[in-house]
GROMACS .gro file of C-alpha atoms in nm:
model
  383
    1UNK     CA    1  11.880   9.754   9.075
    2UNK     CA    2  11.572   9.537   9.067
    3UNK     CA    3  11.307   9.637   8.811
    4UNK     CA    4  11.053   9.395   8.961
    5UNK     CA    5  10.978   9.316   9.351
    6UNK     CA    6  10.822   8.985   9.469
    7UNK     CA    7  10.635   8.965   9.853
    8UNK     CA    8  10.616   8.696  10.011
    9UNK     CA    9  10.326   8.521  10.199
   10UNK     CA   10  10.545   8.555  10.566
   11UNK     CA   11  10.546   8.958  10.491
   12UNK     CA   12  10.146   8.936  10.452
   13UNK     CA   13  10.087   8.732  10.767
   14UNK     CA   14  10.349   8.941  10.972
   15UNK     CA   15  10.139   9.262  10.841
   16UNK     CA   16   9.817   9.086  10.927
   17UNK     CA   17   9.710   9.080  10.559
   18UNK     CA   18   9.627   9.489  10.611
   19UNK     CA   19   9.791   9.712  10.325
   20UNK     CA   20   9.684  10.003  10.595
   21UNK     CA   21  10.045  10.104  10.718
   22UNK     CA   22  10.321  10.343  10.564
   23UNK     CA   23  10.508  10.045  10.440
   24UNK     CA   24  10.275   9.935  10.186
   25UNK     CA   25  10.119  10.288  10.083
   26UNK     CA   26  10.450  10.350  10.026
   27UNK     CA   27  10.501  10.029   9.814
   28UNK     CA   28  10.158  10.101   9.617
   29UNK     CA   29  10.240  10.472   9.572
   30UNK     CA   30  10.598  10.334   9.442
   31UNK     CA   31  10.441  10.073   9.169
   32UNK     CA   32  10.147  10.287   9.081
   33UNK     CA   33  10.416  10.568   8.950
   34UNK     CA   34  10.609  10.240   8.745
   35UNK     CA   35  10.899  10.287   8.999
   36UNK     CA   36  10.858   9.934   9.076
   37UNK     CA   37  10.709   9.634   8.898
   38UNK     CA   38  10.477   9.370   9.144
   39UNK     CA   39  10.542   8.951   9.103
   40UNK     CA   40  10.375   8.730   9.288
   41UNK     CA   41  10.354   8.357   9.236
   42UNK     CA   42  10.022   8.167   9.190
   43UNK     CA   43  10.160   7.954   9.485
   44UNK     CA   44  10.151   8.267   9.656
   45UNK     CA   45   9.755   8.399   9.593
   46UNK     CA   46   9.676   8.026   9.704
   47UNK     CA   47   9.908   8.081  10.015
   48UNK     CA   48   9.790   8.414  10.105
   49UNK     CA   49   9.392   8.282  10.057
   50UNK     CA   50   9.431   7.953  10.270
   51UNK     CA   51   9.637   8.124  10.599
   52UNK     CA   52   9.311   8.422  10.562
   53UNK     CA   53   9.054   8.157  10.564
   54UNK     CA   54   9.266   8.001  10.855
   55UNK     CA   55   9.279   8.332  11.051
   56UNK     CA   56   8.889   8.404  10.977
   57UNK     CA   57   8.822   8.066  11.124
   58UNK     CA   58   9.002   8.109  11.444
   59UNK     CA   59   8.794   8.459  11.470
   60UNK     CA   60   8.463   8.297  11.433
   61UNK     CA   61   8.563   8.036  11.660
   62UNK     CA   62   8.680   8.278  11.924
   63UNK     CA   63   8.367   8.434  11.932
   64UNK     CA   64   8.146   8.181  11.943
   65UNK     CA   65   8.323   8.004  12.223
   66UNK     CA   66   8.216   8.307  12.431
   67UNK     CA   67   7.996   8.143  12.699
   68UNK     CA   68   7.756   8.474  12.709
   69UNK     CA   69   7.687   8.484  12.342
   70UNK     CA   70   7.559   8.101  12.315
   71UNK     CA   71   7.249   8.266  12.555
   72UNK     CA   72   7.168   8.507  12.257
   73UNK     CA   73   6.957   8.355  11.990
   74UNK     CA   74   7.127   8.559  11.715
   75UNK     CA   75   7.496   8.415  11.784
   76UNK     CA   76   7.315   8.039  11.748
   77UNK     CA   77   7.501   7.994  11.432
   78UNK     CA   78   7.499   7.554  11.332
   79UNK     CA   79   7.833   7.478  11.115
   80UNK     CA   80   7.733   7.548  10.824
   81UNK     CA   81   7.609   7.935  10.876
   82UNK     CA   82   7.982   7.967  11.040
   83UNK     CA   83   8.129   7.828  10.707
   84UNK     CA   84   7.961   8.036  10.458
   85UNK     CA   85   8.019   8.352  10.715
   86UNK     CA   86   8.412   8.256  10.705
   87UNK     CA   87   8.373   8.240  10.338
   88UNK     CA   88   8.265   8.594  10.328
   89UNK     CA   89   8.488   8.731  10.535
   90UNK     CA   90   8.761   8.579  10.351
   91UNK     CA   91   8.662   8.674  10.007
   92UNK     CA   92   8.605   8.997  10.148
   93UNK     CA   93   8.983   9.059  10.289
   94UNK     CA   94   9.100   8.866   9.928
   95UNK     CA   95   8.962   9.082   9.745
   96UNK     CA   96   9.074   9.445   9.880
   97UNK     CA   97   9.421   9.273   9.897
   98UNK     CA   98   9.331   9.195   9.526
   99UNK     CA   99   9.211   9.531   9.410
  100UNK     CA  100   9.443   9.769   9.619
  101UNK     CA  101   9.759   9.578   9.530
  102UNK     CA  102   9.750   9.215   9.321
  103UNK     CA  103   9.576   9.392   9.025
  104UNK     CA  104   9.914   9.554   8.985
  105UNK     CA  105  10.119   9.264   8.958
  106UNK     CA  106  10.210   9.002   8.717
  107UNK     CA  107  10.127   8.629   8.841
  108UNK     CA  108  10.338   8.406   8.751
  109UNK     CA  109  10.252   8.056   8.666
  110UNK     CA  110  10.314   7.783   8.847
  111UNK     CA  111  10.435   7.586   8.478
  112UNK     CA  112  10.702   7.799   8.468
  113UNK     CA  113  10.911   7.564   8.715
  114UNK     CA  114  11.111   7.240   8.646
  115UNK     CA  115  10.965   6.994   8.805
  116UNK     CA  116  11.323   6.802   8.768
  117UNK     CA  117  11.531   7.088   8.913
  118UNK     CA  118  11.313   7.156   9.245
  119UNK     CA  119  11.334   6.744   9.309
  120UNK     CA  120  11.671   6.752   9.214
  121UNK     CA  121  11.734   7.024   9.474
  122UNK     CA  122  11.517   6.802   9.717
  123UNK     CA  123  11.680   6.518   9.626
  124UNK     CA  124  12.003   6.703   9.706
  125UNK     CA  125  11.903   6.825  10.042
  126UNK     CA  126  11.983   7.215   9.878
  127UNK     CA  127  11.786   7.536   9.979
  128UNK     CA  128  11.494   7.513  10.065
  129UNK     CA  129  11.517   7.186  10.156
  130UNK     CA  130  11.808   7.200  10.386
  131UNK     CA  131  11.751   6.942  10.658
  132UNK     CA  132  11.493   6.744  10.453
  133UNK     CA  133  11.288   7.019  10.538
  134UNK     CA  134  10.964   6.935  10.222
  135UNK     CA  135  10.889   7.325  10.132
  136UNK     CA  136  10.802   7.225   9.831
  137UNK     CA  137  10.597   7.601   9.815
  138UNK     CA  138  10.855   7.810   9.829
  139UNK     CA  139  11.058   7.582   9.609
  140UNK     CA  140  10.791   7.593   9.302
  141UNK     CA  141  10.759   7.962   9.336
  142UNK     CA  142  11.115   8.006   9.350
  143UNK     CA  143  11.238   7.803   9.046
  144UNK     CA  144  10.897   7.938   8.870
  145UNK     CA  145  11.001   8.284   8.961
  146UNK     CA  146  11.374   8.243   8.811
  147UNK     CA  147  11.242   8.099   8.486
  148UNK     CA  148  11.037   8.362   8.437
  149UNK     CA  149  11.314   8.625   8.525
  150UNK     CA  150  11.512   8.439   8.297
  151UNK     CA  151  11.285   8.462   7.982
  152UNK     CA  152  11.182   8.808   8.025
  153UNK     CA  153  11.518   8.946   8.134
  154UNK     CA  154  11.420   9.064   8.472
  155UNK     CA  155  11.578   9.095   8.795
  156UNK     CA  156  11.314   9.027   9.148
  157UNK     CA  157  11.356   9.202   9.468
  158UNK     CA  158  11.280   8.933   9.716
  159UNK     CA  159  11.111   9.039  10.012
  160UNK     CA  160  11.044   8.804  10.295
  161UNK     CA  161  11.135   8.760  10.679
  162UNK     CA  162  11.195   8.388  10.584
  163UNK     CA  163  11.564   8.403  10.622
  164UNK     CA  164  11.632   8.077  10.624
  165UNK     CA  165  11.469   7.969  10.349
  166UNK     CA  166  11.401   8.249  10.114
  167UNK     CA  167  11.756   8.408  10.158
  168UNK     CA  168  11.964   8.105  10.117
  169UNK     CA  169  11.783   8.087   9.807
  170UNK     CA  170  11.910   8.410   9.637
  171UNK     CA  171  12.241   8.369   9.784
  172UNK     CA  172  12.258   8.058   9.572
  173UNK     CA  173  12.425   8.074   9.250
  174UNK     CA  174  12.180   8.048   8.970
  175UNK     CA  175  11.959   8.244   9.147
  176UNK     CA  176  12.182   8.516   9.273
  177UNK     CA  177  12.211   8.696   8.902
  178UNK     CA  178  11.822   8.723   8.880
  179UNK     CA  179  11.732   8.768   9.270
  180UNK     CA  180  11.827   8.958   9.535
  181UNK     CA  181  11.718   8.951   9.898
  182UNK     CA  182  11.572   9.211  10.179
  183UNK     CA  183  11.456   9.068  10.493
  184UNK     CA  184  11.138   9.332  10.518
  185UNK     CA  185  10.981   9.600  10.347
  186UNK     CA  186  11.123   9.909  10.518
  187UNK     CA  187  11.510   9.791  10.374
  188UNK     CA  188  11.339   9.696  10.059
  189UNK     CA  189  11.187  10.093   9.992
  190UNK     CA  190  11.488  10.254  10.136
  191UNK     CA  191  11.681  10.094   9.845
  192UNK     CA  192  11.430  10.174   9.601
  193UNK     CA  193  11.479  10.577   9.736
  194UNK     CA  194  11.835  10.549   9.719
  195UNK     CA  195  11.868  10.471   9.355
  196UNK     CA  196  11.563  10.641   9.267
  197UNK     CA  197  11.761  10.974   9.456
  198UNK     CA  198  12.091  10.872   9.242
  199UNK     CA  199  11.910  10.838   8.915
  200UNK     CA  200  11.747  11.189   8.950
  201UNK     CA  201  12.100  11.337   9.028
  202UNK     CA  202  12.197  11.189   8.716
  203UNK     CA  203  11.894  11.314   8.546
  204UNK     CA  204  11.979  11.669   8.709
  205UNK     CA  205  12.304  11.670   8.555
  206UNK     CA  206  12.242  11.586   8.222
  207UNK     CA  207  11.938  11.807   8.180
  208UNK     CA  208  12.199  12.109   8.271
  209UNK     CA  209  12.424  11.976   8.008
  210UNK     CA  210  12.116  11.942   7.723
  211UNK     CA  211  11.846  12.185   7.808
  212UNK     CA  212  12.040  12.520   7.683
  213UNK     CA  213  12.053  12.365   7.364
  214UNK     CA  214  11.654  12.277   7.305
  215UNK     CA  215  11.567  12.591   7.492
  216UNK     CA  216  11.735  12.823   7.209
  217UNK     CA  217  11.550  12.658   6.986
  218UNK     CA  218  11.228  12.672   7.128
  219UNK     CA  219  11.274  13.023   7.224
  220UNK     CA  220  11.324  13.142   6.886
  221UNK     CA  221  10.916  13.032   6.840
  222UNK     CA  222  10.846  13.284   7.145
  223UNK     CA  223  10.656  13.606   6.967
  224UNK     CA  224  10.857  13.948   7.027
  225UNK     CA  225  10.683  14.301   7.049
  226UNK     CA  226  10.738  14.658   7.128
  227UNK     CA  227  10.595  14.787   7.421
  228UNK     CA  228  10.281  15.004   7.332
  229UNK     CA  229  10.507  15.345   7.462
  230UNK     CA  230  10.669  15.233   7.180
  231UNK     CA  231  10.403  15.188   6.919
  232UNK     CA  232  10.257  15.381   6.625
  233UNK     CA  233   9.897  15.357   6.429
  234UNK     CA  234  10.030  15.338   6.090
  235UNK     CA  235  10.391  15.100   6.099
  236UNK     CA  236  10.352  14.732   6.223
  237UNK     CA  237  10.713  14.662   6.356
  238UNK     CA  238  10.827  14.336   6.482
  239UNK     CA  239  11.195  14.300   6.675
  240UNK     CA  240  11.445  14.056   6.484
  241UNK     CA  241  11.578  13.789   6.784
  242UNK     CA  242  11.986  13.706   6.695
  243UNK     CA  243  11.958  13.373   6.762
  244UNK     CA  244  12.304  13.350   6.812
  245UNK     CA  245  12.269  13.604   7.132
  246UNK     CA  246  12.016  13.388   7.335
  247UNK     CA  247  12.242  13.312   7.692
  248UNK     CA  248  12.058  13.126   7.984
  249UNK     CA  249  12.102  13.087   8.330
  250UNK     CA  250  11.899  12.808   8.541
  251UNK     CA  251  11.819  12.847   8.844
  252UNK     CA  252  11.611  12.576   8.966
  253UNK     CA  253  11.534  12.245   8.824
  254UNK     CA  254  11.212  12.061   8.977
  255UNK     CA  255  11.120  11.676   8.863
  256UNK     CA  256  10.779  11.662   8.863
  257UNK     CA  257  10.744  11.290   8.815
  258UNK     CA  258  10.997  10.981   8.768
  259UNK     CA  259  10.893  10.648   8.601
  260UNK     CA  260  11.248  10.462   8.731
  261UNK     CA  261  11.137  10.156   8.562
  262UNK     CA  262  11.165  10.392   8.205
  263UNK     CA  263  11.446  10.598   8.348
  264UNK     CA  264  11.232  10.879   8.246
  265UNK     CA  265  11.088  11.250   8.411
  266UNK     CA  266  10.909  11.513   8.398
  267UNK     CA  267  11.065  11.872   8.483
  268UNK     CA  268  11.000  12.215   8.542
  269UNK     CA  269  11.265  12.451   8.452
  270UNK     CA  270  11.316  12.802   8.577
  271UNK     CA  271  11.541  13.025   8.492
  272UNK     CA  272  11.662  13.359   8.349
  273UNK     CA  273  11.704  13.436   7.951
  274UNK     CA  274  11.909  13.719   7.784
  275UNK     CA  275  11.908  13.769   7.430
  276UNK     CA  276  11.953  14.085   7.177
  277UNK     CA  277  11.725  14.160   6.959
  278UNK     CA  278  11.766  14.465   6.609
  279UNK     CA  279  11.449  14.709   6.604
  280UNK     CA  280  11.345  14.972   6.323
  281UNK     CA  281  11.085  15.201   6.454
  282UNK     CA  282  10.932  15.513   6.456
  283UNK     CA  283  11.007  15.724   6.768
  284UNK     CA  284  10.644  15.822   6.916
  285UNK     CA  285  10.787  16.159   7.085
  286UNK     CA  286  10.906  16.280   6.758
  287UNK     CA  287  10.555  16.199   6.536
  288UNK     CA  288  10.447  16.518   6.371
  289UNK     CA  289  10.052  16.557   6.438
  290UNK     CA  290   9.831  16.714   6.165
  291UNK     CA  291   9.513  16.827   6.391
  292UNK     CA  292   9.270  16.889   6.068
  293UNK     CA  293   9.308  16.516   5.945
  294UNK     CA  294   9.338  16.412   6.298
  295UNK     CA  295   9.625  16.198   6.208
  296UNK     CA  296  10.003  16.155   6.234
  297UNK     CA  297  10.172  16.304   5.922
  298UNK     CA  298  10.548  16.163   5.990
  299UNK     CA  299  10.820  16.081   6.255
  300UNK     CA  300  11.145  16.285   6.261
  301UNK     CA  301  11.331  15.990   6.422
  302UNK     CA  302  11.378  15.644   6.472
  303UNK     CA  303  11.529  15.352   6.673
  304UNK     CA  304  11.753  15.186   6.467
  305UNK     CA  305  11.949  14.974   6.674
  306UNK     CA  306  11.956  14.628   6.902
  307UNK     CA  307  11.775  14.635   7.224
  308UNK     CA  308  11.897  14.374   7.502
  309UNK     CA  309  11.674  14.263   7.715
  310UNK     CA  310  11.637  14.003   8.002
  311UNK     CA  311  11.343  13.769   8.100
  312UNK     CA  312  11.259  13.488   8.354
  313UNK     CA  313  11.142  13.156   8.217
  314UNK     CA  314  10.959  12.835   8.350
  315UNK     CA  315  10.961  12.593   8.095
  316UNK     CA  316  10.868  12.229   8.099
  317UNK     CA  317  11.031  11.929   7.939
  318UNK     CA  318  11.056  11.584   7.921
  319UNK     CA  319  11.408  11.377   7.965
  320UNK     CA  320  11.410  11.012   7.925
  321UNK     CA  321  11.695  10.746   7.821
  322UNK     CA  322  11.746  10.619   7.516
  323UNK     CA  323  12.086  10.377   7.401
  324UNK     CA  324  12.285  10.429   7.729
  325UNK     CA  325  12.243  10.829   7.682
  326UNK     CA  326  11.974  11.111   7.798
  327UNK     CA  327  11.786  11.304   7.533
  328UNK     CA  328  11.490  11.563   7.595
  329UNK     CA  329  11.164  11.568   7.464
  330UNK     CA  330  10.849  11.805   7.452
  331UNK     CA  331  11.025  12.136   7.529
  332UNK     CA  332  10.769  12.363   7.599
  333UNK     CA  333  10.815  12.721   7.729
  334UNK     CA  334  10.505  12.760   7.982
  335UNK     CA  335  10.609  13.169   8.069
  336UNK     CA  336  10.653  13.389   7.833
  337UNK     CA  337  10.473  13.311   7.573
  338UNK     CA  338  10.516  13.645   7.440
  339UNK     CA  339  10.750  13.945   7.520
  340UNK     CA  340  10.735  14.325   7.522
  341UNK     CA  341  11.055  14.520   7.447
  342UNK     CA  342  11.054  14.856   7.615
  343UNK     CA  343  11.350  15.130   7.666
  344UNK     CA  344  11.119  15.427   7.754
  345UNK     CA  345  10.938  15.520   8.044
  346UNK     CA  346  10.671  15.774   7.871
  347UNK     CA  347  10.360  15.689   8.116
  348UNK     CA  348  10.567  15.656   8.451
  349UNK     CA  349  10.381  15.347   8.542
  350UNK     CA  350  10.704  15.067   8.541
  351UNK     CA  351  11.085  15.072   8.517
  352UNK     CA  352  11.231  15.006   8.179
  353UNK     CA  353  11.352  14.663   8.156
  354UNK     CA  354  11.592  14.683   7.868
  355UNK     CA  355  11.870  14.846   7.709
  356UNK     CA  356  11.885  15.002   7.344
  357UNK     CA  357  12.214  15.028   7.171
  358UNK     CA  358  12.150  15.265   6.856
  359UNK     CA  359  12.349  15.136   6.549
  360UNK     CA  360  12.704  15.316   6.416
  361UNK     CA  361  12.635  15.664   6.373
  362UNK     CA  362  12.637  15.766   5.977
  363UNK     CA  363  12.594  16.110   5.941
  364UNK     CA  364  12.258  16.327   5.896
  365UNK     CA  365  12.032  16.405   5.659
  366UNK     CA  366  11.994  16.086   5.497
  367UNK     CA  367  11.678  15.936   5.414
  368UNK     CA  368  11.600  15.600   5.626
  369UNK     CA  369  11.636  15.384   5.385
  370UNK     CA  370  11.964  15.487   5.294
  371UNK     CA  371  12.073  15.458   5.686
  372UNK     CA  372  11.978  15.131   5.709
  373UNK     CA  373  12.168  15.013   5.442
  374UNK     CA  374  12.452  15.157   5.595
  375UNK     CA  375  12.393  15.172   5.950
  376UNK     CA  376  12.138  15.414   6.130
  377UNK     CA  377  12.203  15.621   6.460
  378UNK     CA  378  12.021  15.606   6.760
  379UNK     CA  379  11.779  15.895   6.607
  380UNK     CA  380  11.827  15.975   6.250
  381UNK     CA  381  11.696  16.230   6.072
  382UNK     CA  382  11.432  16.248   5.800
  383UNK     CA  383  11.474  16.559   5.659
   0.00000   0.00000   0.00000
């Protein structure tokens, strides 16, 4: 796929130098998003300015040729004033083109062309000089673009309705390795979209292959804590995540932005993560409360074991191609930033979402520290 596009003067003439149509709007959008880069020639810039002045002159002559206008003093411009009017309109129209389109362009100087090669083509009657036509502007523009493409290692999509000259140029062996021809913007844009969609499908497939490893590494930074119904005031408990237990299911991959030229994409990924965390905490329901001191003295029982949990997640990543392969960068988990684990429903204001699995039973009457070493039961008696 060509990573640069060249728009021939003929395309601008055919569109009456207006960028206010769907094709040009789409092209500019792709250029702004760096899906494609614009390249043009000094010769094309000069041709466009010449044709704009010519069209403006025709319009002005048409206005002043209208008989009744000669009776109005306001329209009694002499030739010098008409020339000034032509310059004002011509400059304004080109400024619009420059601001909206050519400001993005790489402008290839004419001295990139080989005068020897151009005149060899002329004397040998090789396109664009078929039939002896003196098509020097196209010849110099094409040769300068060719030498620039060779120097930079680029390919150029040539968009022109001039099939007799530009299409024949693109078919020449020395040009065909660097030029590809499109007869109009519609066909070029359709080809560009097809390539981009194909690349996006490839990126989506690669993301599915590479994402799990990056997500698991990032997920270990998510803070785990107990739901308030399981927390006690005298002991802070933090569940311990088992990294080996993390499993993910990708539900949706959205490509937020894609740069075709750099083969880089910003993606948002949604899915489901399942994991296990070890907990060792008092059972709030088994506490012994001292009403005089107004504090909890101790807890008769503890929860010791693993909690299996499942949560939805949303993650953003950057994926890019490097050395003919893709890699994920900037993996960021947007949701959840923290997770509360719960397996009781004391307040009846939500349904439990996690599953508590007690550790293997070791018997009753052991101190908690002894139970932890040997594998405590779900609710371990402290006395």
